Short mmCIF file of C-alpha atoms in Angstrom, two decimals:
data_model
loop_
_atom_site.label_atom_id
_atom_site.label_comp_id
_atom_site.label_asym_id
_atom_site.label_seq_id
_atom_site.Cartn_x
_atom_site.Cartn_y
_atom_site.Cartn_z
CA MET A 27 110.58 259.38 257.99
CA ASN A 28 108.46 256.72 259.77
CA ARG A 29 105.40 257.95 257.87
CA LEU A 30 107.30 257.73 254.59
CA ILE A 31 108.39 254.16 255.35
CA SER A 32 104.82 253.20 256.29
CA ARG A 33 103.53 254.61 253.02
CA CYS A 34 106.14 252.64 251.07
CA VAL A 35 105.29 249.43 252.88
CA LEU A 36 101.59 249.90 252.21
CA ALA A 37 102.27 250.66 248.55
CA LEU A 38 104.43 247.57 248.16
CA SER A 39 101.80 245.44 249.88
CA ALA A 40 99.08 246.71 247.58
CA SER A 41 101.29 246.11 244.56
CA ALA A 42 101.97 242.55 245.69
CA ILE A 43 98.27 241.88 246.14
CA LEU A 44 97.46 243.23 242.71
CA SER A 45 100.22 241.22 241.03
CA THR A 46 99.25 237.93 242.68
CA PRO A 47 97.07 235.73 240.41
CA VAL A 48 93.54 235.55 241.75
CA MET A 49 91.42 232.51 240.96
CA ALA A 50 88.09 233.82 239.76
CA ALA A 51 84.95 231.98 240.75
CA ASP A 52 82.08 231.44 238.32
CA ALA A 53 79.01 233.66 238.49
CA PRO A 54 76.27 232.55 240.92
CA ALA A 55 74.03 231.43 238.04
CA CYS A 56 76.69 228.88 237.04
CA GLN A 57 76.42 226.92 240.29
CA ASN A 58 73.43 224.95 238.96
CA VAL A 59 74.67 222.79 236.08
CA ARG A 60 71.98 221.17 233.94
CA MET A 61 73.31 218.22 232.01
CA GLY A 62 71.59 216.20 229.28
CA VAL A 63 72.37 212.47 229.13
CA VAL A 64 71.44 209.90 226.48
CA ASN A 65 70.93 206.38 227.75
CA TRP A 66 74.22 205.01 226.40
CA THR A 67 76.53 203.45 228.96
CA ASP A 68 79.59 205.41 227.81
CA VAL A 69 77.75 208.73 228.07
CA ILE A 70 76.30 207.75 231.45
CA ALA A 71 79.82 206.93 232.70
CA THR A 72 81.46 210.15 231.49
CA SER A 73 78.50 212.27 232.61
CA ALA A 74 78.73 210.69 236.06
CA MET A 75 82.44 211.56 236.16
CA ALA A 76 81.64 215.17 235.29
CA GLN A 77 78.90 215.34 237.93
CA VAL A 78 81.10 213.90 240.70
CA LEU A 79 83.82 216.42 239.87
CA LEU A 80 81.40 219.36 239.65
CA ASP A 81 79.51 218.44 242.81
CA GLY A 82 82.83 217.89 244.58
CA LEU A 83 83.83 221.44 243.64
CA GLY A 84 80.68 223.00 245.09
CA TYR A 85 78.40 222.98 242.05
CA LYS A 86 74.90 221.50 241.99
CA THR A 87 74.48 219.20 239.03
CA LYS A 88 71.20 217.84 237.69
CA GLN A 89 71.06 215.21 234.96
CA THR A 90 68.15 214.88 232.53
CA SER A 91 67.92 211.64 230.55
CA ALA A 92 66.50 212.15 227.06
CA SER A 93 67.05 211.45 223.37
CA GLN A 94 69.73 213.41 221.53
CA GLN A 95 67.12 215.52 219.69
CA ILE A 96 65.46 216.56 222.94
CA ILE A 97 68.83 217.35 224.53
CA PHE A 98 69.94 219.62 221.68
CA ALA A 99 66.53 221.34 221.76
CA GLY A 100 66.86 221.68 225.54
CA ILE A 101 70.18 223.48 225.17
CA ARG A 102 68.65 225.68 222.47
CA ASP A 103 65.72 226.54 224.74
CA GLN A 104 68.02 227.24 227.74
CA ARG A 105 66.60 224.34 229.72
CA LEU A 106 69.93 222.47 229.61
CA ASP A 107 73.53 223.69 229.75
CA LEU A 108 75.65 220.87 228.36
CA PHE A 109 75.91 217.37 226.90
CA LEU A 110 78.97 215.10 227.00
CA GLY A 111 77.90 212.62 224.34
CA TYR A 112 77.90 214.06 220.81
CA TRP A 113 79.16 211.17 218.65
CA ASN A 114 80.49 212.40 215.33
CA PRO A 115 79.43 211.38 212.70
CA LEU A 116 76.56 209.34 214.19
CA MET A 117 74.75 212.37 215.62
CA THR A 118 75.99 214.92 213.10
CA GLN A 119 72.81 214.91 211.02
CA THR A 120 70.80 215.58 214.19
CA ILE A 121 72.99 218.34 215.61
CA THR A 122 73.82 220.20 212.39
CA PRO A 123 70.64 222.38 212.27
CA PHE A 124 71.30 223.49 215.87
CA VAL A 125 74.97 224.27 215.12
CA ASP A 126 74.11 226.14 211.92
CA ALA A 127 71.57 228.25 213.81
CA LYS A 128 74.18 228.93 216.54
CA GLN A 129 71.83 227.43 219.14
CA VAL A 130 74.48 225.06 220.55
CA LYS A 131 78.28 225.09 220.60
CA VAL A 132 80.64 222.14 220.19
CA LEU A 133 83.86 222.38 222.20
CA ASP A 134 87.06 222.84 220.21
CA LYS A 135 88.67 219.64 221.52
CA ALA A 136 87.21 216.12 221.33
CA SER A 137 86.69 214.30 224.61
CA LEU A 138 87.39 210.96 222.90
CA GLU A 139 89.34 210.49 219.68
CA ASP A 140 89.56 206.71 219.22
CA ALA A 141 85.89 205.76 219.16
CA ARG A 142 84.24 203.48 216.61
CA ALA A 143 80.64 202.72 215.72
CA THR A 144 79.38 200.47 212.94
CA LEU A 145 77.68 197.13 212.29
CA ALA A 146 79.25 194.07 213.87
CA VAL A 147 78.78 190.32 214.14
CA PRO A 148 80.02 187.62 216.50
CA THR A 149 83.41 186.42 215.27
CA TYR A 150 82.08 182.90 214.66
CA LEU A 151 79.74 184.43 212.06
CA ALA A 152 82.60 186.36 210.44
CA ASP A 153 84.49 183.07 210.25
CA LYS A 154 81.57 181.71 208.20
CA GLY A 155 81.95 184.53 205.68
CA LEU A 156 79.90 187.47 206.97
CA LYS A 157 82.70 190.04 207.00
CA THR A 158 81.38 192.97 204.98
CA PHE A 159 78.17 194.96 204.56
CA ALA A 160 77.69 193.30 201.18
CA ASP A 161 77.74 189.88 202.87
CA ILE A 162 74.72 190.59 205.10
CA ALA A 163 72.11 189.89 202.41
CA ARG A 164 73.61 186.46 201.71
CA PHE A 165 72.84 185.50 205.32
CA GLU A 166 69.26 186.87 205.29
CA LYS A 167 67.67 183.53 206.21
CA GLU A 168 70.04 182.81 209.11
CA LEU A 169 69.61 186.38 210.35
CA GLY A 170 65.82 186.26 210.12
CA GLY A 171 66.01 189.41 208.00
CA LYS A 172 66.84 191.50 211.09
CA ILE A 173 69.49 194.02 212.04
CA TYR A 174 69.58 195.00 215.72
CA GLY A 175 69.92 198.71 216.44
CA ILE A 176 69.62 200.97 219.46
CA GLU A 177 66.97 203.43 220.63
CA PRO A 178 64.42 204.92 218.19
CA GLY A 179 65.45 208.30 216.81
CA SER A 180 69.18 207.73 217.17
CA GLY A 181 71.50 208.77 214.35
CA ALA A 182 72.69 205.19 213.91
CA ASN A 183 69.15 203.90 213.40
CA THR A 184 68.40 206.69 210.94
CA GLN A 185 71.41 205.70 208.85
CA ILE A 186 70.58 201.98 208.96
CA LYS A 187 66.99 202.73 207.93
CA ALA A 188 68.35 204.77 205.01
CA MET A 189 70.38 201.77 203.85
CA ILE A 190 67.27 199.58 203.98
CA ALA A 191 65.10 202.17 202.21
CA LYS A 192 67.62 202.47 199.35
CA ASN A 193 68.16 198.72 199.21
CA GLN A 194 71.84 199.49 199.72
CA PHE A 195 73.90 196.30 199.97
CA GLY A 196 70.71 194.42 199.06
CA LEU A 197 69.18 195.13 202.48
CA GLY A 198 65.76 196.19 201.15
CA LYS A 199 63.94 193.24 202.74
CA PHE A 200 65.59 193.63 206.14
CA GLN A 201 63.95 194.99 209.28
CA LEU A 202 65.69 197.20 211.82
CA VAL A 203 64.91 196.09 215.37
CA GLU A 204 64.96 199.27 217.48
CA SER A 205 65.63 198.86 221.18
CA SER A 206 67.51 200.30 224.12
CA GLU A 207 71.22 199.60 224.43
CA ALA A 208 70.44 197.04 227.13
CA GLY A 209 67.74 195.40 225.01
CA MET A 210 70.04 195.13 222.00
CA LEU A 211 72.87 193.66 224.07
CA ALA A 212 70.47 191.13 225.61
CA ALA A 213 69.43 189.99 222.12
CA VAL A 214 73.08 189.69 221.08
CA ASP A 215 73.90 187.75 224.23
CA ARG A 216 71.07 185.28 223.55
CA ALA A 217 72.28 184.77 219.98
CA VAL A 218 75.88 184.25 221.09
CA ARG A 219 74.91 181.70 223.73
CA ARG A 220 73.02 179.76 221.06
CA LYS A 221 75.69 180.33 218.38
CA GLU A 222 73.03 181.94 216.17
CA ALA A 223 73.53 184.51 213.43
CA VAL A 224 73.07 188.15 214.45
CA VAL A 225 74.08 191.52 213.02
CA PHE A 226 74.04 194.43 215.46
CA PHE A 227 75.19 197.98 215.94
CA GLY A 228 78.45 197.86 217.87
CA TRP A 229 80.73 200.55 219.20
CA ALA A 230 83.87 201.24 221.19
CA PRO A 231 84.41 202.19 223.92
CA HIS A 232 82.14 199.57 225.41
CA PRO A 233 82.71 196.40 227.44
CA MET A 234 80.93 194.47 224.66
CA ASN A 235 84.30 194.51 222.91
CA VAL A 236 85.73 192.43 225.76
CA ASN A 237 82.67 190.39 226.72
CA VAL A 238 81.82 189.27 223.17
CA ALA A 239 84.22 187.90 220.55
CA MET A 240 83.03 190.29 217.86
CA THR A 241 84.12 191.53 214.45
CA TYR A 242 83.28 194.92 212.95
CA LEU A 243 82.12 194.72 209.34
CA SER A 244 84.10 196.44 206.59
CA GLY A 245 83.00 197.73 203.19
CA SER A 246 80.48 200.17 204.63
CA GLU A 247 80.98 202.72 201.82
CA ASP A 248 80.68 205.42 204.52
CA ALA A 249 77.05 204.42 205.17
CA LEU A 250 77.66 204.75 208.91
CA GLY A 251 80.40 207.33 208.66
CA PRO A 252 83.85 207.52 207.07
CA ASN A 253 86.79 205.23 207.80
CA GLU A 254 84.62 202.19 208.57
CA GLY A 255 82.85 203.78 211.50
CA MET A 256 85.77 205.52 213.18
CA ALA A 257 84.33 208.27 215.36
CA THR A 258 85.07 211.04 217.80
CA VAL A 259 83.04 212.19 220.80
CA TRP A 260 82.54 215.84 221.72
CA THR A 261 81.04 217.95 224.48
CA VAL A 262 78.27 220.40 223.57
CA THR A 263 77.25 223.47 225.56
CA ALA A 264 75.00 226.48 225.29
CA PRO A 265 76.50 229.02 222.83
CA ALA A 266 77.78 231.51 225.43
CA TYR A 267 78.54 229.02 228.18
CA ALA A 268 82.35 229.37 227.95
CA GLU A 269 82.11 233.12 228.56
CA GLN A 270 79.43 232.88 231.24
CA CYS A 271 80.88 229.92 233.18
CA PRO A 272 84.61 229.74 232.35
CA ASN A 273 85.53 227.48 235.26
CA VAL A 274 83.04 224.77 234.32
CA HIS A 275 84.11 225.18 230.70
CA LYS A 276 87.75 224.65 231.69
CA LEU A 277 86.84 221.41 233.45
CA LEU A 278 84.86 220.22 230.43
CA THR A 279 87.81 220.99 228.16
CA ASN A 280 90.13 218.99 230.44
CA LEU A 281 87.76 216.04 230.60
CA THR A 282 89.20 213.77 227.91
CA PHE A 283 89.30 209.96 227.79
CA THR A 284 90.65 206.97 225.89
CA ALA A 285 88.45 204.15 224.59
CA ALA A 286 90.29 201.64 226.79
CA ASP A 287 89.75 203.68 229.96
CA GLU A 288 86.11 204.39 229.17
CA SER A 289 85.45 200.70 228.62
CA ARG A 290 86.81 200.03 232.11
CA MET A 291 84.70 202.86 233.55
CA MET A 292 81.61 201.35 231.95
CA GLN A 293 82.01 197.78 233.23
CA PRO A 294 80.75 198.50 236.79
CA LEU A 295 77.62 200.08 235.30
CA LEU A 296 76.87 196.93 233.29
CA ASP A 297 77.36 195.04 236.56
CA HIS A 298 74.54 197.21 237.98
CA LYS A 299 76.82 199.39 240.12
CA ASP A 300 75.84 203.00 240.79
CA ALA A 301 77.34 205.35 238.19
CA LEU A 302 78.23 208.12 240.65
CA GLU A 303 79.84 205.76 243.16
CA SER A 304 81.79 204.13 240.32
CA ALA A 305 83.05 207.54 239.21
CA ARG A 306 84.14 208.41 242.76
CA GLN A 307 86.02 205.13 243.02
CA TRP A 308 87.77 205.76 239.70
CA LEU A 309 88.91 209.19 240.92
CA LYS A 310 90.26 207.65 244.12
CA ASP A 311 92.07 204.89 242.23
CA HIS A 312 93.45 207.12 239.44
CA PRO A 313 95.04 210.25 240.97
CA GLN A 314 96.79 211.02 237.66
CA ASP A 315 93.41 211.44 235.95
CA ARG A 316 92.11 213.53 238.82
CA GLN A 317 95.14 215.82 238.59
CA ARG A 318 94.89 216.14 234.80
CA TRP A 319 91.17 216.90 234.81
CA LEU A 320 91.46 219.52 237.58
CA ASP A 321 94.44 221.37 236.13
CA GLY A 322 93.64 225.09 236.10
CA VAL A 323 90.19 224.53 237.64
CA THR A 324 88.86 225.98 240.89
CA THR A 325 86.06 225.20 243.28
CA PHE A 326 82.87 227.17 242.77
CA ASP A 327 84.08 229.69 245.38
CA GLY A 328 87.50 230.09 243.76
CA LYS A 329 89.80 227.75 245.70
CA PRO A 330 92.30 225.47 243.92
CA ALA A 331 90.36 222.39 242.78
CA ALA A 332 93.15 219.86 243.19
CA THR A 333 93.40 220.37 246.96
CA ASN A 334 89.74 221.05 247.68
CA LEU A 335 87.82 218.37 245.76
CA GLN A 336 85.29 216.59 247.99
CA LEU A 337 84.57 212.98 246.99
CA THR A 338 82.16 212.01 249.74
CA SER A 339 78.73 210.92 248.52
CA LYS A 340 75.79 213.16 249.36
#
C-alpha cells in the first residue's frame, strides 16, 4: 500500500511539473544582439531603450551606426540582427528591394503610429504666406534657393532631389543642402534667431516641434508620402529572427511608443545627455512603460523579466 501511494505521489508530482508553464530561454546564439542605428535622435533614443532592456535581461547588445542602406544590407548579410528605425514611407524605396528578396523582415506591428515627416518652415514665415509646397518658389530669393535636408542617401533627401529634378512646384533652381540632423537643426536655429527665411525637413516625434514655432507645409501632392507626410515607424529584423530568438522578438513587438513620449525621451539627448543613462532614467520614472514592454518577456536565462530586470549601468 505504501509503495502504491508513493507511486501515485510521484506520478502526480511529475504531472504537475509537466503542466506548469515553463519560460523558455532563447538559444545561446541569441545572447549577442547586433543592432543597426541611423543617426536620427528618435532612433538613437528608442534603440537605447531597447539596449538597456536587453542588457538588463542578460543579453549583450552592440550598436552599429550607419546609413539605412548599409543597415539593411547588414541584416541581409547576417552582420546585423535588427533595426528600430524604418520610417514608412520615407525609407520604403530603400527597403523595398530587401523586403521583396526576403532578405529582411518588417514586424507586423508598428512601433510608432503617429509620426510625421515633411517640409516645414518657421511659423513667422508661414504667416508671410509660405504655407504650401507651391509657395516655396515664390520665396526663392529670401530662401537663397536652398532647402535644408538631412544626411546624404536618406529617403527624404532622395525624394526632395526628385522634386528638384522634375521642377515640381517650380523648384528646379533650388539646391538641397545635405547635412546631419544636428547640422540641419543648427542652420534652422541660426535662421530663426535672425528671423530669416528657411525651409527644412521636419518631423515628429522630435523636440524641434517644441523648441521651434514651426509649421508643416501642405499641398505636397504625396511628394514626401501620402497624407501630408504622416508616417509610421517599424522595427526590422533578419528574416528568421522571430523563430530563432522568440524572446527578443517578443520584446521588440512590445516596444511601442507615442510621438509625445518619444519627443520627451529625445530631449535629454539634444541636451548632450548619455542615451543609455537617459533610457535607464525613463524606465525608473515610468514603471507603467516598463511593465508594458516586459509583458510576456523573460531574462536570457528564462526568468520573468518584470522582476529580474537589472538597470545598473555597466
